[in-house]
Every structure is written in structure tokens, then in C-alpha cells.
CSV table of C-alpha atoms in Angstrom, one decimal:
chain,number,residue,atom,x,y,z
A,174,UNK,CA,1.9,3.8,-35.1
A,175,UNK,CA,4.4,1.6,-33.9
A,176,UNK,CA,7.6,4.6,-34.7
A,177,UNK,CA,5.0,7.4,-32.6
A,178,UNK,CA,4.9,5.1,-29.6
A,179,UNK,CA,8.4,4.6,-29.7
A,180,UNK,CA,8.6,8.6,-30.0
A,181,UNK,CA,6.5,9.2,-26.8
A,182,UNK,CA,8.4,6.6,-25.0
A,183,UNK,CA,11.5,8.0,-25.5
A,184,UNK,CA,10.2,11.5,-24.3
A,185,UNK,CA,8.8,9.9,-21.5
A,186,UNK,CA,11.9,8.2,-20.7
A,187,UNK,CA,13.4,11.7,-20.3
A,188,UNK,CA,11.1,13.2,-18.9
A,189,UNK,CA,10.5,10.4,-16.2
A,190,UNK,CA,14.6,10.5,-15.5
A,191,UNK,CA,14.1,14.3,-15.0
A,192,UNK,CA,11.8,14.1,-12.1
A,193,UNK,CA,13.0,11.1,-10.7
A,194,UNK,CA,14.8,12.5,-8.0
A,195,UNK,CA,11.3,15.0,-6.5
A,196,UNK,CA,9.0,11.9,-7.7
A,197,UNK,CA,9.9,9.3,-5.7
A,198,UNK,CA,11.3,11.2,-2.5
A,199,UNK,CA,7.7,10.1,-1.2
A,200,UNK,CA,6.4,7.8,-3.1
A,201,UNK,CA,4.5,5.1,-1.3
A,202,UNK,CA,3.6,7.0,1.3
A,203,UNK,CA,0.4,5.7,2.9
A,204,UNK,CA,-0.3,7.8,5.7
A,205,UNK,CA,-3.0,10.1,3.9
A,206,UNK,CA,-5.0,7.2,2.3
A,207,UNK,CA,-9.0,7.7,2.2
A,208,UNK,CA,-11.6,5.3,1.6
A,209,UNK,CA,-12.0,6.2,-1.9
A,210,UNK,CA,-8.8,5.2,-2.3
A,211,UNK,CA,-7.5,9.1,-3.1
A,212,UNK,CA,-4.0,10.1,-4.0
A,213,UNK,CA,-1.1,10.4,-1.1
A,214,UNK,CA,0.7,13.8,-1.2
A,215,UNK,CA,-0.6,16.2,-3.8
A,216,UNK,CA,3.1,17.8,-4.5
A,217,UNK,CA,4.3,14.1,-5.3
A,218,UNK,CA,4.5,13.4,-9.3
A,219,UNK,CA,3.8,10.1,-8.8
A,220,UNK,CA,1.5,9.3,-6.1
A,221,UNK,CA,0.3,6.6,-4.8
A,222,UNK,CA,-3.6,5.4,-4.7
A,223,UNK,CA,-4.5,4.5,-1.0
A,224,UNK,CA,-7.2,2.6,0.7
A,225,UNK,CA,-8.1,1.7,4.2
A,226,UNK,CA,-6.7,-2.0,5.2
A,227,UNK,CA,-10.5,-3.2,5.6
A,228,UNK,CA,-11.5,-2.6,2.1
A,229,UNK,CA,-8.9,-5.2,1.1
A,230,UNK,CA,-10.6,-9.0,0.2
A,231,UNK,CA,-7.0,-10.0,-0.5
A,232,UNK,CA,-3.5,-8.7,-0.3
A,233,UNK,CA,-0.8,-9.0,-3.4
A,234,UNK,CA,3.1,-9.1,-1.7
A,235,UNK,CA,5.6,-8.0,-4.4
A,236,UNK,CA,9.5,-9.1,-3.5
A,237,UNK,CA,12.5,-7.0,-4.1
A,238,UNK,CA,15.6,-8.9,-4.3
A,239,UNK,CA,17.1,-12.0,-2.5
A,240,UNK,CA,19.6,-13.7,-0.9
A,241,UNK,CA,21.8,-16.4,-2.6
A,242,UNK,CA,22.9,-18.8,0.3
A,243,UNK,CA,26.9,-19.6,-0.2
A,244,UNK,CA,27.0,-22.5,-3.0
A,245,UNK,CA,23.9,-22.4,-3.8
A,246,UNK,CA,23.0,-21.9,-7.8
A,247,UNK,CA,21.6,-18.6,-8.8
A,248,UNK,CA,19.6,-20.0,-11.9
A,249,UNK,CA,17.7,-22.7,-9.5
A,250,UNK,CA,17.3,-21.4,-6.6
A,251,UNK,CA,15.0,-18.5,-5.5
A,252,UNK,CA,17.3,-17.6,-2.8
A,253,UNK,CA,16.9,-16.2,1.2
A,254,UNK,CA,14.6,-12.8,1.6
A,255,UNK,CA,17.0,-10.9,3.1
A,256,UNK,CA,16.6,-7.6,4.9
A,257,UNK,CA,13.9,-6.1,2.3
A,258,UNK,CA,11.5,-8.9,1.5
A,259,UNK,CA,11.7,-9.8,5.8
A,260,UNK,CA,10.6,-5.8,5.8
A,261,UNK,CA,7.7,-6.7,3.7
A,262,UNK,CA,6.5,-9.5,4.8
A,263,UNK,CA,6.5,-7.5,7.9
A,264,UNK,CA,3.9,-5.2,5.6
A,265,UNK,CA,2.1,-7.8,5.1
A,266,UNK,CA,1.1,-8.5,9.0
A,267,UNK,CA,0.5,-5.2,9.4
A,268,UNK,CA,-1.7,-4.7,6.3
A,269,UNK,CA,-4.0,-7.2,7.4
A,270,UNK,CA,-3.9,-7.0,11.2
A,271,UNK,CA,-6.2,-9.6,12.6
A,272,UNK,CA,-8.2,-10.1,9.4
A,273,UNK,CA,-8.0,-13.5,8.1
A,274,UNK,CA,-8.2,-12.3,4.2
A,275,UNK,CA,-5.8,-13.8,2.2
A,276,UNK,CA,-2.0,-13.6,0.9
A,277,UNK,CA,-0.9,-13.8,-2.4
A,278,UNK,CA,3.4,-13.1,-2.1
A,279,UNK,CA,6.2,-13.9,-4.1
A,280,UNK,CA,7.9,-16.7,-2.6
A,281,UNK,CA,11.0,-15.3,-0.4
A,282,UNK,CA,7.8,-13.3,1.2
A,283,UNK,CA,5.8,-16.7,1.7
A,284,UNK,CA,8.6,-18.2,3.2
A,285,UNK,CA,8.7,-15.4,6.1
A,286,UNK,CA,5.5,-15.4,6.1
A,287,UNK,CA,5.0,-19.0,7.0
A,288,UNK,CA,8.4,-19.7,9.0
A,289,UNK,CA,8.6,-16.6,11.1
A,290,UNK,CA,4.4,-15.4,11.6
A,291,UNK,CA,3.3,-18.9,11.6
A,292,UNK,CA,0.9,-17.2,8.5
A,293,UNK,CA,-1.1,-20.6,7.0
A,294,UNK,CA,-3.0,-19.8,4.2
A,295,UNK,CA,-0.7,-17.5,2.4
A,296,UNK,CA,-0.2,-18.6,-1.3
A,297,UNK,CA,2.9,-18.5,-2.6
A,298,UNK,CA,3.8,-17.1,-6.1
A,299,UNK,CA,6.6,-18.9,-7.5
A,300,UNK,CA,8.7,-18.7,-10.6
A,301,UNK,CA,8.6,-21.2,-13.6
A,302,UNK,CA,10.9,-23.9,-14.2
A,303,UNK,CA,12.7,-24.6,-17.4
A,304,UNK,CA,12.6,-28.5,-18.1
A,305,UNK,CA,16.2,-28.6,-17.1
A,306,UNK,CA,15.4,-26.6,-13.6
A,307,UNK,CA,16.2,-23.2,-14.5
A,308,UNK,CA,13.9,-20.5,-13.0
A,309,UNK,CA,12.4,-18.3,-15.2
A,310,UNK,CA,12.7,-14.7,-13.7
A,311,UNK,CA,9.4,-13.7,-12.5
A,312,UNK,CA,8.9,-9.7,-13.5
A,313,UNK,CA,5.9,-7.5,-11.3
A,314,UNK,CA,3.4,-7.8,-14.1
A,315,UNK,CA,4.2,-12.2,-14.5
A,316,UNK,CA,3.9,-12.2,-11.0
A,317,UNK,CA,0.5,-10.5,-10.9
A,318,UNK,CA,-1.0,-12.0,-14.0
A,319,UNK,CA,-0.2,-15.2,-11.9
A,320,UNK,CA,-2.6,-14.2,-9.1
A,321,UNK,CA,-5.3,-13.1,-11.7
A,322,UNK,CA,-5.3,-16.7,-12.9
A,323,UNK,CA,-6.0,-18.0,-9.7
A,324,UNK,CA,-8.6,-15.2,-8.4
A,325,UNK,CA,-10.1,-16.4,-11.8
A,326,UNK,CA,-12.8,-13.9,-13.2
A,327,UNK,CA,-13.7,-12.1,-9.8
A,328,UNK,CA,-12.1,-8.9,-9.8
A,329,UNK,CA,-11.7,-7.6,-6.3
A,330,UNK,CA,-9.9,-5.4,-4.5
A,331,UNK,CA,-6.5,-5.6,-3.6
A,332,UNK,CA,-4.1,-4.1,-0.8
A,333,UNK,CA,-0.4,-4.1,-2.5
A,334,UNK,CA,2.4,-4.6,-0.6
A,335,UNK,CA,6.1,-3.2,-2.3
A,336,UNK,CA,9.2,-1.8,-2.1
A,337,UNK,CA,8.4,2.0,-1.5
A,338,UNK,CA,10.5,2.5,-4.8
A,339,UNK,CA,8.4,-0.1,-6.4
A,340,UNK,CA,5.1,0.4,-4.8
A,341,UNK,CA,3.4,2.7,-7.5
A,342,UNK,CA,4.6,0.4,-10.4
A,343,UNK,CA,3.3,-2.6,-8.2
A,344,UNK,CA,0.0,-1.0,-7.6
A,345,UNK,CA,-0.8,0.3,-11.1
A,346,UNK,CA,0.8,-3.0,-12.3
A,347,UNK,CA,-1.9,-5.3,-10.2
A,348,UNK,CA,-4.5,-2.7,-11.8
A,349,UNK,CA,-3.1,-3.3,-15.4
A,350,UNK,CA,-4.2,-7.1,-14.4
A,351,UNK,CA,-7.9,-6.5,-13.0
A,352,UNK,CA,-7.9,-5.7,-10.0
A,353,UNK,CA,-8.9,-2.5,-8.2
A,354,UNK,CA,-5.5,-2.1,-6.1
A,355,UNK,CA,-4.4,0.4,-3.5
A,356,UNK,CA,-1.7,0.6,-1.2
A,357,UNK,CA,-2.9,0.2,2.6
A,358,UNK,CA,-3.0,3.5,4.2
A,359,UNK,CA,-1.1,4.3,7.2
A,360,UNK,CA,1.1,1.3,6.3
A,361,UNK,CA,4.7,1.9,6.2
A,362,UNK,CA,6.6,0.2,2.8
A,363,UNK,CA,10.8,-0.6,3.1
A,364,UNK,CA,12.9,1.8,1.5
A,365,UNK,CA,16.1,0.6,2.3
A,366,UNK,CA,18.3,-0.8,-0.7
A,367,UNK,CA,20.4,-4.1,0.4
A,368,UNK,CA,23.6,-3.5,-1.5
A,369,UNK,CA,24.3,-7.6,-0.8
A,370,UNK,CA,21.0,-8.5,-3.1
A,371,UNK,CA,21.7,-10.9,-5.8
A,372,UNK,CA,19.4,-9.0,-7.9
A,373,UNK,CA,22.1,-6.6,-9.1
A,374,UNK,CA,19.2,-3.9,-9.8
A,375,UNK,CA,17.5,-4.0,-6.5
A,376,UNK,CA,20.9,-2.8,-4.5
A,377,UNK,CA,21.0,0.3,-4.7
A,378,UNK,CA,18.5,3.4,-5.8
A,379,UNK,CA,20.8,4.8,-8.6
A,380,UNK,CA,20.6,1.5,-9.9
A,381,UNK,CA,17.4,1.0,-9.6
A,382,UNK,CA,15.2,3.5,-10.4
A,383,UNK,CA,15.9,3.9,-13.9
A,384,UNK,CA,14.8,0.5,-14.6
A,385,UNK,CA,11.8,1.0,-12.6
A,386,UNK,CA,10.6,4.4,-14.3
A,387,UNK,CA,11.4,2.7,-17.7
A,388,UNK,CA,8.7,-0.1,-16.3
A,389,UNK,CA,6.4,2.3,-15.6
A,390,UNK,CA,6.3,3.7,-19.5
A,391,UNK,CA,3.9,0.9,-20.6
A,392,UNK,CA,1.2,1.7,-17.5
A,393,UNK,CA,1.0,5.2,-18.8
A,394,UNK,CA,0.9,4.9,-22.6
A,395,UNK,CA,-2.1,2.6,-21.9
A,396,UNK,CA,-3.8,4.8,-19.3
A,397,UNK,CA,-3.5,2.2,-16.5
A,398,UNK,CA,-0.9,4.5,-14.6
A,399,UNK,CA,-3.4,7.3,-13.5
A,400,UNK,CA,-5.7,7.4,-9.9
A,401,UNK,CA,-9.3,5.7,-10.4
């Protein structure tokens, strides 16, 4: 069993670099969204499920990279947001509008949330400590089984809030966890890469996307990574 999965997921590792580049030239597009939550673009190989912003009873913000202030230690600190995670906490207010539902983000997210829109009750998801202080890096699905244990056994639905090269990951990711999860139609998600990230991965799209398609094996060998 174990050698025929590891078969498959090396043809879908080759077959997912193939159509990268045509995949993902539109991927997290929200502008066609209905409110059955139906596929954006139907030429796109990887499209993403959208929903109206009202459906949402909560909204999940994913980060994409960081900031390291000057001195400060990469292994204990979770850094500044930078351009891209200020971009999507800008998402965020736009996702929920004048709703009061609320935020679950990754922590450089929370803090922009909180210090710049004056948000309250956003909840911050935060990376584990080692006893000595260390972070423990905080991958898409740790980040969303973190907000399943708080939601506890309610499974509700969820607007996601990504990177536009991370969104359908994200959104099939926060599925894989629970939830029914959508990106919010008509909401536009960052796409620019910040080549001064301290997450070497997140800088650039060449980087990148490999390691995000290579994420994205494990959603589809378990049938989470399809529209429902």
C-alpha cells in the first residue's frame, strides 16, 4: 500500500509541476463565487471554492512569510508582517465588512489586525514554544488544526483568507480539518512575493510553488482537495 501511494505521489508530483504555470495564473480568484460556494474560473486546474462573505460564522487568516526586525532571533521571534501578511489582514476587513463574526489569524496577521484596524476580538494563532523558547514552525494544516480545537466540535463555516498562491491549499487544508471553507467571493487575495521575507520559500513564486503543489499531494490522495 504504502510503495503504491508513494507511486501516485510521485506522478502527481509531475504532473502538478507540469501545470503549475496555467494552474495557478488564477488561482484564488474570488470574483465569480456563488452561494453554493461553486468553483471560480472553469478553465483554471485548480480552482478555488467560493462563497458569499455572509455565509461566513468565522473567518481563518493564513500568514505568508515575515519580517525579522534587525537583531532580533529568528528561532524566538515570530517577526514583523511585512508587505503580504499587512495585504491580508487587509483581506480580512474586507471579508467581513461590518459583521462582527469572528477572526482566527496567524499571529503577524493579529498584530495588524489589532494595532492598525483597532480589530478586538480577533484570536491570534500562535506558534509553540520549545521549553528553551524556540518556536516551533507552524505549517497551514498545524495552524488550522489549532482553530478546530478551539471551535471544538461545531463545525461551521469558514471564509479563508491566503496568499493567492496559497489560498486553494489553505482552503482545502481548513476543510481537511472540519470545516466547510470557501474563499470570500469578490475578495481580492495578495499575490505579490516579498523577496525580503525571512521565510526563504515565501519570496519568490519559483521558489514557492513547488513546495506548495507538493503540499497539496496529501489533500488529493485523501479526496479532501475536490469542490463540495
Amino acid at each position: 500500500m504504502r510503495a503504491s501511494l508513494a507511486v501516485l505521489a510521485a506522478a502527481l508530483t509531475v504532473g502538478l509541476a507540469v501545470q503549475a504555470p496555467v494552474a495557478l495564473a488564477d488561482t484564488g480568484s474570488a470574483a465569480s463565487g456563488s452561494a453554493s460556494g461553486s468553483a471560480s474560473g472553469s478553465s483554471d486546474l485548480w480552482p478555488v471554492p467560493t462563497a458569499p462573505a455572509d455565509q461566513f460564522t468565522f473567518l481563518m487568516a493564513y500568514s505568508f512569510g515575515n519580517r525579522i526586525p534587525a537583531g532580533a532571533d529568528p528561532a524566538r521571534t515570530e517577526g514583523d508582517p511585512g508587505p503580504v501578511n499587512e495585504a491580508l489582514a487587509a483581506a480580512v476587513v474586507a471579508a467581513r465588512g461590518t459583521r462582527t463574526i469572528p477572526v482566527y489569524a496567524q499571529t503577524v496577521i493579529a498584530d495588524v489586525l489589532r494595532t492598525r484596524y483597532g480589530m478586538t476580538d480577533v484570536i491570534p494563532i500562535e506558534a509553540d514554544r520549545q521549553p528553551d523558547g524556540t518556536l516551533t514552525y507552524l505549517s497551514t494544516d498545524g495552524a488550522a488544526k489549532k482553530v478546530a480545537a478551539l471551535r471544538g466540535p461545531s463545525r461551521d463555516t469558514a471564509g479563508v483568507i491566503a496568499f493567492k498562491d496559497h489560498l486553494w491549499r489553505a482552503t482545502y487544508t481548513t476543510r481537511a480539518n472540519g470545516f466547510h471553507a470557501y474563499a470570500p467571493a469578490g475578495v481580492t487575495m495578495p499575490s505579490q512575493y516579498d523577496p525580503q521575507s525571512s521565510q526563504p520559500w515565501t519570496t519568490s513564486a519559483p521558489v514557492y510553488l513547488p513546495v506548495d503543489l507538493a503540499g497539496r499531494i496529501p489533500l488529493l490522495l485523501n479526496g479532501t482537495g475536490s469542490s463540495h
